[in-house]
Short mmCIF file of C-alpha atoms in Angstrom, two decimals:
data_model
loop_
_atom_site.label_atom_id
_atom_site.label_comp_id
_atom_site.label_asym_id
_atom_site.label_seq_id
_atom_site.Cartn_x
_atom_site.Cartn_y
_atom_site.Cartn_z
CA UNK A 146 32.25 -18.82 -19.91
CA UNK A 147 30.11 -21.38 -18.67
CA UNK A 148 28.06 -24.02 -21.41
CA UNK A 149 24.77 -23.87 -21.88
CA UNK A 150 24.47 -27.09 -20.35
CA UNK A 151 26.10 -25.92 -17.30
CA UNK A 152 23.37 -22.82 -16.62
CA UNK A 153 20.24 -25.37 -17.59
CA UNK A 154 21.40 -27.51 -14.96
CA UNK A 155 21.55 -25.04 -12.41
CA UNK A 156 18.03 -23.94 -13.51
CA UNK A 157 16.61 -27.00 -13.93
CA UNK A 158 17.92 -27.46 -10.01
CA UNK A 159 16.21 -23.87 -9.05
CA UNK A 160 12.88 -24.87 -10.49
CA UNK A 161 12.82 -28.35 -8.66
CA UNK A 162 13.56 -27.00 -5.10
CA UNK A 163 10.92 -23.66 -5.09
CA UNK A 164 7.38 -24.47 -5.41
CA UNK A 165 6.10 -20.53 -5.88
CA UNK A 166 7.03 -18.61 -8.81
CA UNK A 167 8.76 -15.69 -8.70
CA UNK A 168 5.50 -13.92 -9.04
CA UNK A 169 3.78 -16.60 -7.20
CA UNK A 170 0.58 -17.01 -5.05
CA UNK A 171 1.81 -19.44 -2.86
CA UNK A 172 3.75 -18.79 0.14
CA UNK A 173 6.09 -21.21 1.24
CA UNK A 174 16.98 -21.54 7.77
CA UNK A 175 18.67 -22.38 9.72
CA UNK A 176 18.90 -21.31 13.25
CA UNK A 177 21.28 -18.58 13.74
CA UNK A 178 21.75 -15.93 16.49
CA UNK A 179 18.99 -12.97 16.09
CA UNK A 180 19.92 -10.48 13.66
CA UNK A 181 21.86 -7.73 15.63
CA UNK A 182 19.18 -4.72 14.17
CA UNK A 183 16.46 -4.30 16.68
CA UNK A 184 13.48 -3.31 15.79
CA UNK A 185 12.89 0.15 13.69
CA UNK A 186 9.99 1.51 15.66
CA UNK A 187 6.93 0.14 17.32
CA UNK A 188 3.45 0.78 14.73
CA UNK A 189 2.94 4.24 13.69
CA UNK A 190 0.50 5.64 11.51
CA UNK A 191 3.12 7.34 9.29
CA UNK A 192 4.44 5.23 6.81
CA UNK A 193 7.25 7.25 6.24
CA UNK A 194 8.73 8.06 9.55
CA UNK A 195 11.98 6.67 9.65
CA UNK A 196 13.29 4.98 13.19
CA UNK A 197 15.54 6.46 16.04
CA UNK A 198 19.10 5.92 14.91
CA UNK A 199 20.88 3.15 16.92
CA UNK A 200 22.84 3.86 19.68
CA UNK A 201 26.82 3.21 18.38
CA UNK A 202 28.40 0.44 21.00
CA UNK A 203 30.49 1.89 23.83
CA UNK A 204 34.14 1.52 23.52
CA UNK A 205 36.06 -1.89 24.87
CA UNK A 206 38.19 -0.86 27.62
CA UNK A 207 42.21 -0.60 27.45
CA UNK A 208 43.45 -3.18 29.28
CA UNK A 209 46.23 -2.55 31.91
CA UNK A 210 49.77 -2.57 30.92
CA UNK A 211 51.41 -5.74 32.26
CA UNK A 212 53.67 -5.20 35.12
CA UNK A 213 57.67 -5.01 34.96
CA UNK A 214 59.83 -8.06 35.74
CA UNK A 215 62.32 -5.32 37.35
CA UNK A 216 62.08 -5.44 41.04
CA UNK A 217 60.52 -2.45 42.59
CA UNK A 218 61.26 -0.47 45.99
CA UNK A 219 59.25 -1.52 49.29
CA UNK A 220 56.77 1.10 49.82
CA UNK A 221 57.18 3.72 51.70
CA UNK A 222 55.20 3.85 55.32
CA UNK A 223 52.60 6.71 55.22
CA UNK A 224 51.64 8.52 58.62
CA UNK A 225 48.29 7.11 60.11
CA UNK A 226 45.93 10.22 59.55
CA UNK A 227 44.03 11.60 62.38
CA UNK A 228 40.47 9.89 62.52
CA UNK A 229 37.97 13.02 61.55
CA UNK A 230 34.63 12.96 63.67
CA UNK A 231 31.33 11.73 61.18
CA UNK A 232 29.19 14.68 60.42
CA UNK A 233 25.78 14.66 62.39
CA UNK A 234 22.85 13.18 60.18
CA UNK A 235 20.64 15.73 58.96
CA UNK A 236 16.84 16.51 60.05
CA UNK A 237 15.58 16.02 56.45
CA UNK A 238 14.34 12.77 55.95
CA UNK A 239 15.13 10.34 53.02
CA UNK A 240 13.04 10.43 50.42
CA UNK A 241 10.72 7.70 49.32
CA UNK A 242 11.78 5.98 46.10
CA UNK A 243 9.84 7.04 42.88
CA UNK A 244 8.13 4.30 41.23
CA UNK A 245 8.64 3.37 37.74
CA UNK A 246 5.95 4.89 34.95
CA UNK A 247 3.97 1.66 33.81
CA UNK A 248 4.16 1.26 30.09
CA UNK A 249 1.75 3.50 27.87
CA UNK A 250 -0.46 1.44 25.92
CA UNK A 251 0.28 1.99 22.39
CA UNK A 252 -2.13 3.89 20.55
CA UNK A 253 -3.35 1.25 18.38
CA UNK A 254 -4.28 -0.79 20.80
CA UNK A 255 -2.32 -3.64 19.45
CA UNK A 256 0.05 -5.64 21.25
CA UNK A 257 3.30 -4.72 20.12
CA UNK A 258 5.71 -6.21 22.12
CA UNK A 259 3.64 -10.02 20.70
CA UNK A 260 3.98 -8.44 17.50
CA UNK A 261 7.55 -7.60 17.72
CA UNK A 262 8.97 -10.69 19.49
CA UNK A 263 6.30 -13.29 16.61
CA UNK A 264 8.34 -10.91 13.70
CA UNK A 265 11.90 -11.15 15.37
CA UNK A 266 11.54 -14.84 16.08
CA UNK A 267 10.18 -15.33 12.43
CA UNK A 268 13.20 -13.35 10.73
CA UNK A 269 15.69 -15.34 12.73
CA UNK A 270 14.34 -19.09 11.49
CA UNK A 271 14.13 -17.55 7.88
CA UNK A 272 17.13 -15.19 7.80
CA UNK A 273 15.29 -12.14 7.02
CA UNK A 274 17.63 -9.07 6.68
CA UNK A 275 14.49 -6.60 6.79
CA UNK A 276 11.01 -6.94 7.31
CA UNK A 277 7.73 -4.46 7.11
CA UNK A 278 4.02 -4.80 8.07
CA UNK A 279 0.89 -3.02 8.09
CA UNK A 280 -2.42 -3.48 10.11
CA UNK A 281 -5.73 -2.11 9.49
CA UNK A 282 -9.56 -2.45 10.58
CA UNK A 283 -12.28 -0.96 8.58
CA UNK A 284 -10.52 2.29 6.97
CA UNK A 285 -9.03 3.63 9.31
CA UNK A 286 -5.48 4.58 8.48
CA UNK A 287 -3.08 1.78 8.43
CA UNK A 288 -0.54 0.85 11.58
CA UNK A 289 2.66 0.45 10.11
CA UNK A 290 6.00 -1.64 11.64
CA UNK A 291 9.55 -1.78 10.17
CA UNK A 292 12.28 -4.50 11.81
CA UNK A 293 15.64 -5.10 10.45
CA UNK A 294 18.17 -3.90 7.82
CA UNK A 295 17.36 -3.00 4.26
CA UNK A 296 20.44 -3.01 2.93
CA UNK A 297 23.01 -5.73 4.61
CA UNK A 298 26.15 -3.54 3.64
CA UNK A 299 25.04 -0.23 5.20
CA UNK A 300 22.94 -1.63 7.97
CA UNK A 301 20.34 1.21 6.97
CA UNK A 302 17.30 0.35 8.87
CA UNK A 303 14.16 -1.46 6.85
CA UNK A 304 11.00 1.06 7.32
CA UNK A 305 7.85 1.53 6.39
CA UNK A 306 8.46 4.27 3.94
CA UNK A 307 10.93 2.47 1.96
CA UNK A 308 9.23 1.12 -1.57
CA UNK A 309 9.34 -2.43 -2.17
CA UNK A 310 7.81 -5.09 -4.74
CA UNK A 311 4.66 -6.68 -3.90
CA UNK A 312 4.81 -9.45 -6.56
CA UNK A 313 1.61 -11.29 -7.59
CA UNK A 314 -0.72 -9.03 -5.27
CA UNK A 315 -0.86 -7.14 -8.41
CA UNK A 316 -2.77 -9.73 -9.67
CA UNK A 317 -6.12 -8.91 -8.11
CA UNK A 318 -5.76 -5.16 -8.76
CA UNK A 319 -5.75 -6.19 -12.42
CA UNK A 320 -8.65 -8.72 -12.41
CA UNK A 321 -10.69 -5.89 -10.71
CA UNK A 322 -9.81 -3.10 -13.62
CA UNK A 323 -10.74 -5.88 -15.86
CA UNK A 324 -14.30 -6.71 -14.38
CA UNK A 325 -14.60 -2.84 -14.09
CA UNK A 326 -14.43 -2.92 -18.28
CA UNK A 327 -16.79 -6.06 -18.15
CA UNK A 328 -19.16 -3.94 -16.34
CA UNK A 329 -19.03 -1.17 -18.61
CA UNK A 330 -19.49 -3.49 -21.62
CA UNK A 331 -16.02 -3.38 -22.99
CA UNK A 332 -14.70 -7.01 -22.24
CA UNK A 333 -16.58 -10.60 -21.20
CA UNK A 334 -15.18 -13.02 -19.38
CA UNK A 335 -16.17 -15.48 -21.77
CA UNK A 336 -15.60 -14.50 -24.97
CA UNK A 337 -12.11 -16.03 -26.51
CA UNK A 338 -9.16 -13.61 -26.58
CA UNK A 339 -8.93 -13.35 -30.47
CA UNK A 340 -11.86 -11.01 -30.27
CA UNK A 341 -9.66 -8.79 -28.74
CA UNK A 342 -6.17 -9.18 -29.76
CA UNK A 343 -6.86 -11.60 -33.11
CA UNK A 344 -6.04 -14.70 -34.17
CA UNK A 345 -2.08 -14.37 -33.97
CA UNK A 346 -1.44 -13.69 -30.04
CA UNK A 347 -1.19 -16.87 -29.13
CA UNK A 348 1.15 -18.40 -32.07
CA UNK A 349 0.60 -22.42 -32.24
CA UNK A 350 -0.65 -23.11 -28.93
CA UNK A 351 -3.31 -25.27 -29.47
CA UNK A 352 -5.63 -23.98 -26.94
CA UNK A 353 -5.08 -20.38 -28.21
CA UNK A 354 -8.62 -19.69 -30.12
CA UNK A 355 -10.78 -20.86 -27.09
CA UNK A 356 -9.21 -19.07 -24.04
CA UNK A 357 -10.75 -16.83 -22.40
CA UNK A 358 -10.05 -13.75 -19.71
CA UNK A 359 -11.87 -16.36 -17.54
CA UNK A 360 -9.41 -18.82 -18.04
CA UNK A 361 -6.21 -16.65 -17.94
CA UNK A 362 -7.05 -15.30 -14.63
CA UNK A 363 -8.63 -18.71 -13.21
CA UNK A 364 -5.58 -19.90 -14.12
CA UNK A 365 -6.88 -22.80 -16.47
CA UNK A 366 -5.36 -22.21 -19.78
CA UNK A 367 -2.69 -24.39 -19.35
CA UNK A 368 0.04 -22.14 -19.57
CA UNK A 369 3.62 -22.50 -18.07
CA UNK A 370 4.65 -20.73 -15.05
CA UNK A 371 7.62 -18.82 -17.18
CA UNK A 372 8.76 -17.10 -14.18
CA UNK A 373 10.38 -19.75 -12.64
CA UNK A 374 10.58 -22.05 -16.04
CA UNK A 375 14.73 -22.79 -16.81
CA UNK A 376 14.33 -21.44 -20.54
CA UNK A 377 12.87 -18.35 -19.47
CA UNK A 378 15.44 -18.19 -16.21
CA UNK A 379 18.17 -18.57 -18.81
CA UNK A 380 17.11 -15.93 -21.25
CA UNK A 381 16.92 -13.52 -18.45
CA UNK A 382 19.87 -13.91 -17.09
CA UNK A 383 21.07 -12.90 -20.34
CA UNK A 384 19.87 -9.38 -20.66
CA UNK A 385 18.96 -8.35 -17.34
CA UNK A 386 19.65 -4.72 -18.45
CA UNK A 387 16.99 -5.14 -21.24
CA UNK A 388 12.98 -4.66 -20.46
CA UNK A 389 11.07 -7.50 -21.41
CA UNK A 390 8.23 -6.37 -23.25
CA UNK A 391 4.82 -8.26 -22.74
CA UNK A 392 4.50 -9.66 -26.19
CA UNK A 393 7.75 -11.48 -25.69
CA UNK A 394 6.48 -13.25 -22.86
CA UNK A 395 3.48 -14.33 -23.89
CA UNK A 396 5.62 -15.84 -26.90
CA UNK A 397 7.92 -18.15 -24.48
CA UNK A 398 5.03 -19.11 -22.73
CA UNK A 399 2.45 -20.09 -25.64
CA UNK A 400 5.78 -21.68 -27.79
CA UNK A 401 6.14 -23.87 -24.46
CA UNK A 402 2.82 -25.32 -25.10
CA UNK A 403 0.39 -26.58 -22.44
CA UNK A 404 1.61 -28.08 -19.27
CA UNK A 405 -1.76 -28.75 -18.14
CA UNK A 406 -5.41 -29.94 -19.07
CA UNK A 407 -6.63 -27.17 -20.47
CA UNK A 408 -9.85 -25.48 -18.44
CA UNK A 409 -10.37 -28.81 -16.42
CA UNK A 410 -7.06 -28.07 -14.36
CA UNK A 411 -5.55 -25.09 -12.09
CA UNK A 412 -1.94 -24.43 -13.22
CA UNK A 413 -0.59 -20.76 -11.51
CA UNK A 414 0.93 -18.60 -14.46
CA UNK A 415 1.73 -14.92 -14.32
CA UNK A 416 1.49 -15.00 -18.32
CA UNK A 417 -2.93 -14.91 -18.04
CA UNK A 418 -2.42 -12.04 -16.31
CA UNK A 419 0.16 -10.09 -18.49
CA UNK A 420 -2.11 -11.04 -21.52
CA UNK A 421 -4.79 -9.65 -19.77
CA UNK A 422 -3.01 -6.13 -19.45
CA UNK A 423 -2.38 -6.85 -23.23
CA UNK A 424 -6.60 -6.54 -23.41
CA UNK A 425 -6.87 -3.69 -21.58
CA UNK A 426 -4.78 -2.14 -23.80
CA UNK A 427 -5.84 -3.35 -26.96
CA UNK A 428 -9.65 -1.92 -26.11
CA UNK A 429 -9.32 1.07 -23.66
CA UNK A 430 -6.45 2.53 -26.26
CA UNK A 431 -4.74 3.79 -22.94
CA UNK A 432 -1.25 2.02 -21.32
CA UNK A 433 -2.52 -0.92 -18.66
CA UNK A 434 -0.90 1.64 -15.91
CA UNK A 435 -2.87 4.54 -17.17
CA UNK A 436 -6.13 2.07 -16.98
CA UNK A 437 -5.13 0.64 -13.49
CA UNK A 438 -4.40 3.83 -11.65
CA UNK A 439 -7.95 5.71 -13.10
CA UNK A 440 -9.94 2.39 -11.91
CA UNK A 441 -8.58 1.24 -9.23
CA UNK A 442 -5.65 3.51 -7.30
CA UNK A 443 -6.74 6.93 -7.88
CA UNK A 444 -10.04 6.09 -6.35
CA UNK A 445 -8.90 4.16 -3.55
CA UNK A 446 -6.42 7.40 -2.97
CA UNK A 447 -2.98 5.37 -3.40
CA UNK A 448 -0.66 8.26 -3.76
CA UNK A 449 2.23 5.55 -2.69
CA UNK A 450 1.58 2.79 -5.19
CA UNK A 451 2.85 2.46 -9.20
CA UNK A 452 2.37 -0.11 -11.84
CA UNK A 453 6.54 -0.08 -13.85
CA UNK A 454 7.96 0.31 -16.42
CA UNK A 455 5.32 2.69 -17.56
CA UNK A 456 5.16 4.74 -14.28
CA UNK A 457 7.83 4.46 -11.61
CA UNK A 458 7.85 5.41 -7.43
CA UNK A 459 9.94 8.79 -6.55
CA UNK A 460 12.67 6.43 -4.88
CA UNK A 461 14.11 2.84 -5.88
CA UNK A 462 13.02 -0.21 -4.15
CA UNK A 463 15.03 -1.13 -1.12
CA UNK A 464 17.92 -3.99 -1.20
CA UNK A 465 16.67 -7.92 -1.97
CA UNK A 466 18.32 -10.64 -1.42
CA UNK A 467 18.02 -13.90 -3.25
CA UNK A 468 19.40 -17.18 -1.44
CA UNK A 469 19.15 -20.91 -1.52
CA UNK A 470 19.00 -22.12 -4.87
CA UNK A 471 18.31 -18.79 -6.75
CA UNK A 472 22.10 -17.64 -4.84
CA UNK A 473 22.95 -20.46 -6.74
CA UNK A 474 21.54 -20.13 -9.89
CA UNK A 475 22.05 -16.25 -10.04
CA UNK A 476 25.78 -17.19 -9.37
CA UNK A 477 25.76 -20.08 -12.40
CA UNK A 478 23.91 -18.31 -14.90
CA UNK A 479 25.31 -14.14 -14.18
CA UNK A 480 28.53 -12.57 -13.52
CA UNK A 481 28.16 -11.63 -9.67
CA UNK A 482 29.90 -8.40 -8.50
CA UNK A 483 32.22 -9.40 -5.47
CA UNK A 484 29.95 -6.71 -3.31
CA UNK A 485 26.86 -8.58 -4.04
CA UNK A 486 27.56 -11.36 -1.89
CA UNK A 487 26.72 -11.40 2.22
CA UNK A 488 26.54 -13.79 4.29
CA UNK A 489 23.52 -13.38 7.26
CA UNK A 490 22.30 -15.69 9.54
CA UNK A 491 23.73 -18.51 8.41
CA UNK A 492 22.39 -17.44 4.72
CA UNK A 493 24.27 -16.75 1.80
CA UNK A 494 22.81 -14.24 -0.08
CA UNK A 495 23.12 -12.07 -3.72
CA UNK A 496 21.76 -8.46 -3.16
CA UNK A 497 19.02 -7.85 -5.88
CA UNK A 498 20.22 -4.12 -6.29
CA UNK A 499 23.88 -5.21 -7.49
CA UNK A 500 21.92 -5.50 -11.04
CA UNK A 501 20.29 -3.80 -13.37
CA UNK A 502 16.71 -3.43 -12.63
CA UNK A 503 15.22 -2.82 -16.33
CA UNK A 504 13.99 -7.08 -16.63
CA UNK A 505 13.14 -7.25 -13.41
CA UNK A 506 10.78 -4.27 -13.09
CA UNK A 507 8.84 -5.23 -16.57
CA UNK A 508 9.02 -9.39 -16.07
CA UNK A 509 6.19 -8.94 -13.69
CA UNK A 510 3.36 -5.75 -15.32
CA UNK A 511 0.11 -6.81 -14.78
CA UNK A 512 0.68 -9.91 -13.63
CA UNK A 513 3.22 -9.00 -10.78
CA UNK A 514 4.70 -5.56 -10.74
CA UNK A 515 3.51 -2.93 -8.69
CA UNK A 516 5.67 -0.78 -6.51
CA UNK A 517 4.56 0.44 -3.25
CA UNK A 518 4.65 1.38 0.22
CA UNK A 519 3.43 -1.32 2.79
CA UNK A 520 1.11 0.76 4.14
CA UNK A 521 -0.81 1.67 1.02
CA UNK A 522 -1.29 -2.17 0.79
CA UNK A 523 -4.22 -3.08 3.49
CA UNK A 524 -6.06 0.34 1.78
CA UNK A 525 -5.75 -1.49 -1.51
CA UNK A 526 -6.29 -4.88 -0.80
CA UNK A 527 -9.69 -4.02 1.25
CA UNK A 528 -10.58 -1.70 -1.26
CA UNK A 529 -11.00 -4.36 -4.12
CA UNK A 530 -13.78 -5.73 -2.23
CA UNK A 531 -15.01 -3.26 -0.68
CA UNK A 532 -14.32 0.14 -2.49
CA UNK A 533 -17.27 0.50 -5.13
CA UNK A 534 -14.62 -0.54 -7.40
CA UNK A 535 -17.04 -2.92 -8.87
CA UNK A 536 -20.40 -4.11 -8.06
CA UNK A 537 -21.79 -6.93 -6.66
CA UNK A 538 -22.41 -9.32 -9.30
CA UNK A 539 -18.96 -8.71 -10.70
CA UNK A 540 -16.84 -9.47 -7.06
CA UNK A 541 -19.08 -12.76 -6.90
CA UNK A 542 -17.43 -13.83 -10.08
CA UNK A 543 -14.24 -12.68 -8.77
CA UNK A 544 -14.61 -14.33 -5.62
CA UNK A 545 -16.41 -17.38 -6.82
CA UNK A 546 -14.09 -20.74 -6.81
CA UNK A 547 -12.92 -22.25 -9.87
CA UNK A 548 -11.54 -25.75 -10.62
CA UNK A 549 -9.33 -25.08 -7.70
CA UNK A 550 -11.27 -24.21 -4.52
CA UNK A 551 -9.09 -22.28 -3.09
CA UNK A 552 -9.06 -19.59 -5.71
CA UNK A 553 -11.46 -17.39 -7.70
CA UNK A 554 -10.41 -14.79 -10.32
CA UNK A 555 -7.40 -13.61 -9.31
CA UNK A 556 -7.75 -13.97 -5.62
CA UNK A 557 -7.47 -16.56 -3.22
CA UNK A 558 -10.30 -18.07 -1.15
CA UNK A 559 -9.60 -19.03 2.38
CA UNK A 560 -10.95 -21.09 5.61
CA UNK A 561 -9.59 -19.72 8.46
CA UNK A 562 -11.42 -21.00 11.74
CA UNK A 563 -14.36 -20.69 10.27
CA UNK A 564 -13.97 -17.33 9.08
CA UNK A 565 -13.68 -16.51 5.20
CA UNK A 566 -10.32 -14.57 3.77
CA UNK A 567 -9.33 -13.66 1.02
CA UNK A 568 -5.34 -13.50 0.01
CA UNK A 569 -2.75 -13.11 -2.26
CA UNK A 570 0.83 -13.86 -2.17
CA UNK A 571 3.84 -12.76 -4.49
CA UNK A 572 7.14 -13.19 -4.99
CA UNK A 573 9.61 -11.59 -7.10
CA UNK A 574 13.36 -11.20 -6.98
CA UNK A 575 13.88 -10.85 -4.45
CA UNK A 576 10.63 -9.73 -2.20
CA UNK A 577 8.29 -12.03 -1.08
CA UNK A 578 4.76 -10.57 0.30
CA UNK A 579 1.10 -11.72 2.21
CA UNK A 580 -1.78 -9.95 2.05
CA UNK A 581 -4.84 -10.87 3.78
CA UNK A 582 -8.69 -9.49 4.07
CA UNK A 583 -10.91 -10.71 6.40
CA UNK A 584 -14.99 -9.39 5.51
CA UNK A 585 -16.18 -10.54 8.78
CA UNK A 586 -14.03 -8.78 10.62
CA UNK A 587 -13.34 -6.45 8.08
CA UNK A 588 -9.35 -6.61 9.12
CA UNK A 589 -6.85 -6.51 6.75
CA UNK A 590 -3.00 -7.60 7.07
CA UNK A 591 -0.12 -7.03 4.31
CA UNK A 592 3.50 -8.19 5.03
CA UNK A 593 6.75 -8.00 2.95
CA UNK A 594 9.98 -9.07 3.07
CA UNK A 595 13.26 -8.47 1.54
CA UNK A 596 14.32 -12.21 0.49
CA UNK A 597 13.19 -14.89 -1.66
CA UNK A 598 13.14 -17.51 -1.10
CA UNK A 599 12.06 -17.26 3.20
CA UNK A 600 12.07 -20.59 4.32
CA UNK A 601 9.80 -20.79 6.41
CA UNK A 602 7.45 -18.68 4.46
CA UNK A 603 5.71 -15.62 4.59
CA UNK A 604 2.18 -17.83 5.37
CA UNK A 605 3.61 -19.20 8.50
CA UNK A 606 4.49 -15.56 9.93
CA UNK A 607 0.60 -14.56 9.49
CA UNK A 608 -0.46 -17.47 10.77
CA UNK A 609 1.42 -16.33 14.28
CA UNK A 610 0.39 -12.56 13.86
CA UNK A 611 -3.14 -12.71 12.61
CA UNK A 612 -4.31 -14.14 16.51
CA UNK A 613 -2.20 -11.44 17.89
CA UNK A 614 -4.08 -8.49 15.86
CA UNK A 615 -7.86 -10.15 16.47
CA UNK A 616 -6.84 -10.80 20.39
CA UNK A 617 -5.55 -7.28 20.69
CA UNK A 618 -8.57 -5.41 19.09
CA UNK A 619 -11.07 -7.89 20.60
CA UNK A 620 -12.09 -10.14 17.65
CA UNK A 621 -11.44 -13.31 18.65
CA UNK A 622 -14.58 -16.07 18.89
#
């Protein structure tokens, strides 16, 4: 069994080389042959159509025998034949060749074969086994793509009906079921959290009677990232067949104490927003999932979509794959089934799926743990902002930056050329995801993929993808 000391400096290693927690917002290979799964399907607007089965490789050949060192006979002299007269040519006359059909133009209108070479090229410098995306303007319904393998031992195709985990993009769904209660009178942004949940919630942290909902999901309460903290890697390893209930981890992170000045200074944690689902609980009476699907899926019409532990999709999520330094501290800190292990592209990787799932499906809630299918993701995403889910004071707070500029209330603020955007990113072992809105142009992107961490990120894929989309429907400036 391996010390203590061993496993915290294995985490302690995992913490120093990956900038985004594992519920992150920020999005961060080696050159390798391209993976050998083409592409599922060009966009459809089915999210659940599965791809044309590949086409198994033909045969090698049999190679000749080799000939006989035993001499053999001299041939035997045939007869010359007699020469037979060449027919006549017929009357009829050749016919002309038929030219090849040009190449439909996909329904969409997007250009697919961009969009399929910018997402091959982009799984082959990050080693992505499997890969899915979906592209929307206005609300119309979704086009959905699916490249690569979800599931490295099987070589089952990745598709845009298989469920995955979006990671932090939760986090904006929550802050919008919270302002939706703010609205209606139940919550304020600025009243402390005791009012709510008492005077013991936040143990001895020393900030823990002024904080605020406007702190925990600015991200200026000073709390720890626990997601990708060693103590808390450590303690999960140790139970990963246990849920993790939400209480527990708002203990790790307010025993930690403050890492940062408190409301003077942006520090990401996924613990504001899991003590924010504590609120909505404490005051609506109702589980956060119960809350979160009446406010904000059910009337966006997200049959696809699920907030765990307390409501779960009708399939598991596909295969993840953790590498780099989580390969290595998964392999430090757990006992690794042999099958778990693949090497791809140059990667070394520990499939996600050879554990149990209970910790990693609750680590997350509120703060990081919806389930879904990609292409309920641009219908969500747009409709925080643009859904009725709230009004218009309320989405100016939300979308109003804080101490750090580029963020608001649980959504990132973005420049890009000129035009806003507002994101999100998560992470989770072992997905990492991009979503993107663009009011202007009222376009909306969502990407996942089935590793953590991608190097290069998720961030640098949309970048290549997002001129693609806006040249293809005619948005460019």
């Amino acid at each position: 069994m391996r010390s203590f000391a061993s496993k915290l400096f294995w985490a302690l290693l995992l913490v120093m080389a990956l900038v985004a927690g594992a519920c992150g917002n920020d999005d961060g290979g080696t050159t390798e042959p391209a993976p050998t799964a083409a592409p599922t399907a060009e966009a459809t607007p089915e999210a659940t159509e599965a791809p044309a089965p590949t086409e198994a490789p033909a045969p090698e050949p049999t190679p000749a025998p080799e000939p006989t060192p035993e001499a053999t006979p001299a041939p035997t002299e045939a007869p010359t034949p007699e020469a037979t007269p060449a027919p006549e040519p017929t009357a009829e006359p050749t016919p002309e060749p038929t030219a090849a059909p040009e190449p439909e133009a996909h329904p969409s209108g997007l250009d697919v074969a961009a969009i399929n070479a910018a997402a091959a090229d982009w799984m082959e410098a990050a080693g992505i086994p499997g890969l899915v995306l979906a592209v929307a303007q206005g609300d119309e319904e979704p086009w959905t793509f699916g490249w690569g393998v979800s599931d490295l031992a099987t070589e089952e195709p990745m598709t845009p009906g298989d469920y995955v985990r979006i990671g932090s993009v939760t986090k904006p769904v929550t802050t919008v079921a919270v302002l939706s209660m703010v609205e209606e009178g139940l919550l304020d942004l600025d009243t402390p959290v005791t009012a709510y949940l008492g005077d013991d919630w936040y143990g001895s942290y020393e900030h823990g009677p002024d904080i605020t909902l406007r702190h925990l999901m600015g991200h200026t309460a000073g709390f720890v990232e626990y997601a990708f903290d060693p103590g808390f890697f450590i303690l999960a390893s140790s139970r990963l067949d246990v849920p993790i209930a939400p209480e527990e981890i708002v203990r790790f992170t307010t025993t930690y104490g403050p890492v940062s000045d408190f409301e003077t200074e942006y520090n990401y944690s996924t613990a504001g927003h899991v003590v924010a689902g504590m609120i909505i609980e404490a005051v609506t009476g109702n589980p956060a999932h119960v809350e979160i699907r009446s406010r904000v899926l059910d009337p966006l019409g997200l049959e696809n979509t699920y907030l765990p532990p307390g409501e779960l999709p009708p399939e598991p999520v596909v295969n993840s794959y953790n590498g780099g330094l989580l390969y290595t501290a998964f392999s430090s800190l757990t006992r690794v089934p042999d099958e778990a292990r693949h090497d791809y592209l140059g990667n070394t990787y520990i499939s996600t799926n050879s554990y149990s799932q209970e910790l990693l499906q609750t680590a997350g809630w509120t703060g990081g743990g919806i389930e879904t299918l990609i292409g309920d993701v641009p219908t969500m995403f747009r409709g925080l902002f643009t859904g009725g889910l709230i009004g218009d004071e309320s989405l100016a707070e939300m979308t109003s930056a804080g101490v750090n500029p580029g963020y608001g209330l649980g959504v990132g603020i973005d420049d890009i050329d000129g035009l806003l955007g507002y994101s999100h990113g998560g992470g989770t072992p072992a997905f990492r995801t991009r979503a993107l809105y663009i009011p202007e142009l009222d376009l909306t992107l969502a990407a996942n993929a089935n590793v953590l961490p991608p190097d290069p990120d998720m961030g640098e894929l949309m970048d290549v993808l997002l001129p693609i989309v806006m040249e293809s429907w005619g948005l460019s400036n």
